[in-house]
Short mmCIF file of C-alpha atoms in Angstrom, two decimals:
data_model
loop_
_atom_site.label_atom_id
_atom_site.label_comp_id
_atom_site.label_asym_id
_atom_site.label_seq_id
_atom_site.Cartn_x
_atom_site.Cartn_y
_atom_site.Cartn_z
CA MET A 246 -23.16 20.36 -0.07
CA ASN A 247 -20.77 22.56 2.40
CA ARG A 248 -17.30 22.00 1.16
CA VAL A 249 -14.77 21.86 4.34
CA SER A 250 -11.54 22.87 3.05
CA THR A 251 -8.53 21.26 5.28
CA ASP A 252 -4.83 20.82 4.35
CA HIS A 253 -4.12 17.28 4.51
CA LEU A 254 -1.45 14.83 3.51
CA ARG A 255 -1.49 14.07 -0.08
CA LEU A 256 0.64 12.12 -2.45
CA THR A 257 3.66 13.76 -5.43
CA SER A 258 4.14 12.40 -8.59
CA TYR A 259 7.60 11.48 -9.63
CA HIS A 260 7.93 8.91 -12.31
CA ALA A 261 5.10 6.68 -13.39
CA ILE A 262 6.40 2.87 -12.93
CA PRO A 263 7.31 1.72 -16.12
CA MET A 264 4.41 -1.18 -16.46
CA LYS A 265 5.55 -3.40 -19.32
CA LYS A 266 8.95 -3.69 -17.97
CA THR A 267 7.18 -4.65 -14.69
CA PHE A 268 5.37 -7.72 -16.48
CA LEU A 269 8.53 -8.42 -18.33
CA PHE A 270 10.37 -8.79 -15.45
CA LEU A 271 7.53 -10.74 -13.58
CA ALA A 272 7.62 -13.12 -16.76
CA THR A 273 11.27 -13.82 -16.70
CA LEU A 274 11.29 -14.68 -13.26
CA PHE A 275 8.33 -17.19 -13.70
CA ALA A 276 9.93 -18.66 -17.05
CA PHE A 277 12.92 -18.81 -14.90
CA GLY A 278 11.55 -20.68 -12.14
CA ALA A 279 9.43 -23.25 -14.46
CA ALA A 280 12.48 -24.16 -16.20
CA GLY A 281 14.53 -24.96 -13.28
CA TYR A 282 12.96 -26.59 -10.57
CA ALA A 283 10.20 -28.81 -9.49
CA GLN A 284 7.08 -27.01 -8.33
CA VAL A 285 5.94 -23.93 -9.53
CA SER A 286 2.57 -22.37 -7.92
CA VAL A 287 0.59 -19.67 -8.59
CA ILE A 288 -1.22 -18.14 -5.72
CA PRO A 289 -4.51 -16.16 -6.07
CA LYS A 290 -5.05 -14.18 -2.63
CA GLY A 291 -6.94 -11.50 -1.21
CA GLY A 292 -7.28 -9.94 2.71
CA LEU A 293 -7.36 -6.72 4.76
CA THR A 294 -4.92 -4.02 5.35
CA LEU A 295 -4.30 -1.82 8.45
CA SER A 296 -2.70 1.19 7.13
CA THR A 297 -1.04 4.71 8.62
CA ILE A 298 1.58 6.85 8.09
CA SER A 299 5.11 7.99 9.70
CA ARG A 300 5.24 11.43 10.28
CA PRO A 301 7.94 12.43 12.58
CA ASN A 302 7.62 16.23 13.87
CA ASN A 303 4.11 16.07 12.79
CA SER A 304 5.02 16.45 9.28
CA GLY A 305 2.14 17.10 6.97
CA PHE A 306 -0.42 18.79 9.36
CA VAL A 307 -1.14 22.07 9.82
CA PHE A 308 -2.91 20.92 13.18
CA GLU A 309 -0.74 20.42 16.27
CA ASN A 310 -0.43 16.91 17.62
CA PRO A 311 -3.37 15.33 15.46
CA ASN A 312 -4.03 11.76 16.73
CA VAL A 313 -3.06 9.55 13.57
CA MET A 314 -4.56 6.02 13.40
CA SER A 315 -4.70 2.92 11.29
CA LEU A 316 -7.12 2.91 8.41
CA SER A 317 -8.70 -0.52 7.12
CA GLY A 318 -8.84 -1.32 3.78
CA PHE A 319 -8.05 -4.34 1.49
CA VAL A 320 -5.62 -6.06 -0.79
CA ALA A 321 -6.11 -8.71 -3.78
CA GLY A 322 -3.93 -9.94 -6.43
CA VAL A 323 -1.93 -12.91 -7.51
CA GLY A 324 1.58 -14.47 -6.66
CA PHE A 325 3.82 -16.93 -7.91
CA ASP A 326 6.44 -19.14 -5.92
CA LEU A 327 9.32 -19.82 -7.92
CA PRO A 328 11.68 -22.25 -6.41
CA ILE A 329 15.23 -21.52 -6.65
CA ALA A 330 16.69 -24.77 -4.65
CA GLY A 331 15.73 -28.16 -5.80
CA ASP A 332 14.22 -29.15 -2.30
CA GLY A 333 11.86 -26.21 -1.94
CA PHE A 334 13.93 -24.69 0.68
CA PHE A 335 14.49 -21.14 -1.19
CA SER A 336 12.04 -19.77 -3.39
CA VAL A 337 11.40 -16.19 -4.93
CA GLN A 338 7.26 -14.82 -4.64
CA PRO A 339 6.93 -12.06 -7.09
CA GLU A 340 3.28 -10.71 -6.73
CA LEU A 341 1.04 -8.37 -8.52
CA LEU A 342 -1.24 -6.67 -5.97
CA TYR A 343 -4.05 -4.28 -5.75
CA ILE A 344 -3.75 -2.69 -2.35
CA GLN A 345 -5.19 -0.01 -0.52
CA LYS A 346 -2.95 2.47 1.56
CA GLY A 347 -4.18 5.38 3.91
CA TYR A 348 -4.44 6.85 7.55
CA LYS A 349 -7.06 8.48 9.82
CA ALA A 350 -6.76 11.55 11.84
CA GLU A 351 -8.41 13.33 14.54
CA ALA A 352 -7.10 17.07 15.95
CA THR A 353 -8.86 19.33 18.22
CA THR A 354 -8.36 23.26 17.62
CA ASP A 355 -9.61 26.44 18.86
CA VAL A 356 -12.63 26.34 17.09
CA GLY A 357 -13.56 22.51 16.60
CA PHE A 358 -12.88 18.90 16.03
CA LEU A 359 -11.60 17.34 12.81
CA VAL A 360 -12.00 14.07 12.00
CA GLN A 361 -10.24 13.00 8.28
CA THR A 362 -9.45 9.67 6.42
CA ASP A 363 -7.50 9.37 3.21
CA SER A 364 -7.47 6.47 1.33
CA TYR A 365 -5.22 5.77 -1.57
CA ASN A 366 -5.61 2.81 -4.14
CA TYR A 367 -2.24 1.40 -5.30
CA LEU A 368 -1.00 -1.00 -7.99
CA GLU A 369 1.84 -2.91 -6.15
CA VAL A 370 4.58 -5.37 -7.18
CA PRO A 371 6.40 -7.08 -4.26
CA VAL A 372 9.14 -9.10 -5.00
CA LEU A 373 10.23 -11.55 -2.20
CA ALA A 374 12.82 -13.92 -1.00
CA ARG A 375 10.95 -17.00 0.69
CA ILE A 376 12.50 -19.40 2.79
CA ASN A 377 10.36 -22.47 3.53
CA PHE A 378 10.46 -25.42 6.29
CA GLY A 379 8.56 -27.96 7.66
CA SER A 380 6.45 -31.52 6.59
CA GLU A 381 4.80 -31.47 3.41
CA ARG A 382 1.11 -30.88 5.29
CA VAL A 383 2.27 -28.08 7.03
CA LYS A 384 4.88 -25.49 5.64
CA LEU A 385 6.06 -22.30 7.73
CA TYR A 386 7.86 -19.72 5.96
CA VAL A 387 9.55 -16.17 6.21
CA ASN A 388 9.71 -13.56 3.64
CA ALA A 389 11.41 -10.34 2.86
CA GLY A 390 12.14 -8.07 -0.39
CA PRO A 391 11.67 -4.82 -1.73
CA SER A 392 8.15 -3.58 -3.34
CA PHE A 393 7.18 -0.93 -5.82
CA ALA A 394 3.84 0.72 -5.89
CA TYR A 395 2.04 3.12 -8.15
CA ALA A 396 -1.04 5.19 -6.53
CA LEU A 397 -4.16 5.00 -9.12
CA ASN A 398 -7.00 6.86 -7.22
CA GLY A 399 -8.18 7.38 -3.50
CA ARG A 400 -11.10 8.39 -1.56
CA PHE A 401 -11.43 11.04 1.59
CA THR A 402 -13.62 12.25 4.18
CA ARG A 403 -13.91 15.20 6.40
CA ASN A 404 -16.03 15.81 9.37
CA VAL A 405 -15.83 18.92 11.13
CA THR A 406 -17.41 19.94 14.52
CA LEU A 407 -17.92 23.57 15.05
CA GLY A 408 -19.74 24.09 18.51
CA PRO A 409 -23.45 22.88 17.61
CA LEU A 410 -22.63 22.55 13.88
CA SER A 411 -21.34 19.72 11.90
CA LEU A 412 -20.13 19.66 8.76
CA SER A 413 -19.16 16.66 6.56
CA THR A 414 -17.64 16.08 3.00
CA GLU A 415 -16.29 13.35 0.81
CA GLY A 416 -15.32 12.71 -2.32
CA LYS A 417 -12.55 11.66 -4.51
CA ASN A 418 -8.47 12.13 -4.34
CA VAL A 419 -7.48 12.66 -8.10
CA PHE A 420 -3.99 12.70 -8.85
CA LYS A 421 -3.59 15.75 -11.11
CA GLU A 422 -3.54 19.32 -10.86
CA GLU A 423 -6.69 21.36 -10.45
CA PRO A 424 -8.65 22.35 -13.27
CA GLU A 425 -9.73 26.01 -13.41
CA ASN A 426 -13.52 26.74 -12.32
CA SER A 427 -13.52 23.16 -10.74
CA ILE A 428 -16.77 22.17 -8.93
CA GLY A 429 -17.52 19.60 -6.50
CA ASP A 430 -15.71 18.02 -3.59
CA ASP A 431 -12.94 16.48 -5.29
CA GLU A 432 -9.41 16.87 -3.86
CA TYR A 433 -6.59 17.20 -6.46
CA LEU A 434 -3.31 16.05 -5.89
CA SER A 435 -0.99 18.14 -7.43
CA PRO A 436 2.45 16.56 -8.67
CA LYS A 437 4.28 19.57 -7.34
CA TYR A 438 3.64 18.06 -3.49
CA PHE A 439 2.54 14.49 -3.95
CA SER A 440 4.45 11.28 -5.06
CA ARG A 441 2.37 8.34 -7.00
CA VAL A 442 5.40 6.11 -6.73
CA ASP A 443 5.78 4.27 -3.22
CA ALA A 444 9.22 2.30 -3.09
CA GLY A 445 9.76 0.15 0.07
CA VAL A 446 10.34 -3.05 1.74
CA GLN A 447 8.32 -5.71 3.01
CA PHE A 448 8.64 -8.68 5.75
CA GLY A 449 6.56 -11.39 7.08
CA GLY A 450 6.06 -15.21 7.24
CA GLY A 451 2.87 -17.48 7.09
CA ILE A 452 1.80 -20.81 7.17
CA GLY A 453 0.83 -23.34 4.20
CA LEU A 454 -1.85 -26.18 5.08
CA LYS A 455 -1.87 -28.97 2.16
CA VAL A 456 -5.81 -29.00 0.90
CA GLY A 457 -6.45 -30.78 -2.28
CA PRO A 458 -3.57 -30.38 -4.92
CA GLY A 459 -2.28 -27.39 -3.44
CA ALA A 460 -2.35 -25.67 -0.26
CA VAL A 461 -4.08 -22.83 1.50
CA LEU A 462 -1.76 -19.95 2.82
CA LEU A 463 -2.21 -17.59 5.73
CA ASP A 464 -0.02 -14.88 5.46
CA ALA A 465 0.85 -11.57 7.56
CA ARG A 466 3.04 -8.83 6.11
CA TYR A 467 4.42 -5.45 7.38
CA GLY A 468 5.05 -3.16 4.48
CA MET A 469 7.15 0.08 5.06
CA GLY A 470 7.67 2.65 2.64
CA LEU A 471 10.68 4.36 1.99
CA THR A 472 9.47 7.20 -0.42
CA ASN A 473 8.75 10.45 0.90
CA PHE A 474 5.17 10.96 -0.39
CA PHE A 475 4.50 14.70 0.94
CA LYS A 476 6.37 17.27 -0.17
CA GLY A 477 4.50 20.37 1.27
CA ASN A 478 0.72 21.86 1.33
CA ARG A 479 -0.58 23.63 -1.63
CA ASP A 480 0.21 26.95 -0.27
CA ASN A 481 3.65 26.22 0.20
CA ASP A 482 4.31 27.71 3.42
CA MET A 483 5.55 24.93 5.47
CA PRO A 484 9.00 24.73 6.57
CA ASN A 485 11.39 22.15 4.55
CA ASP A 486 11.51 20.01 8.04
CA ASP A 487 7.88 19.70 8.07
CA ARG A 488 7.66 18.25 4.38
CA ALA A 489 9.98 15.09 5.27
CA ASN A 490 9.67 11.65 6.16
CA VAL A 491 6.11 11.19 5.45
CA GLN A 492 5.93 7.62 4.51
CA ASN A 493 3.27 4.57 4.49
CA ARG A 494 2.96 1.82 6.67
CA VAL A 495 0.92 -1.11 6.34
CA PHE A 496 0.11 -4.45 7.96
CA ALA A 497 -1.48 -6.79 5.31
CA PHE A 498 -3.47 -10.01 6.21
CA THR A 499 -4.10 -12.41 3.44
CA LEU A 500 -5.60 -15.98 2.55
CA GLY A 501 -4.46 -17.44 -0.63
CA TYR A 502 -4.76 -21.15 -2.39
CA ALA A 503 -1.35 -21.98 -4.00
CA ILE A 504 -2.02 -23.66 -7.07
CA PRO A 505 0.73 -25.91 -8.60
CA LEU A 506 1.34 -25.79 -12.03
CA GLY A 507 3.73 -29.09 -12.59
CA GLY A 508 7.50 -29.31 -13.06
CA LYS A 509 10.15 -31.70 -13.03
#
């Protein structure tokens, strides 16, 4: 297979999320909600994502003025709705999600045309404050709060057109230093240049429809990464200004079902 070598955005390892502390935090929130008020719910959910990146001043690309577009993916996981006010008006919603983020880019150069995609699979923990209003049968809500994610792995594609020739390659995005004498098309994302940690904020809203003992939830959310995950290319020849402010941007649309666990 012809290997297409292109510099592209990749992620740098800062510190791994302490997962044991994360699960302990979620368990504490759940216990607090269950002990305090009437209705705790567990929410299995899944849906689609549309993700891209923010990159002022063409940060992260060796090509000038690339056209960066959204990349579709999926999200799935579980959340908990933990009422803080007895009337259910205010609650906290921690979640544990498997979510895809990434981008698609096109660029025209002097020698040809490049189309590339990079997707990254994250384990993400949002902790959202939620305000609920409406009737028992139809409830509306808005939510917002911080999120913390850790990149697990990913995939890439490269398609290059050089006159009458078309070259393509695809493979895995692997978060570690490239081994000596490595073969194959996998891309190794050095911790010197790419961060696996993605801290950000999320906000959105949705509607809950009473169905059976629980409620069907339709949720729309926007996630804005605050962590700069790109620190430079592998040759370290980009100016400092071109390494800054490359962050994830994600729209997520999910369908879930809130299952009441009982309460007072």
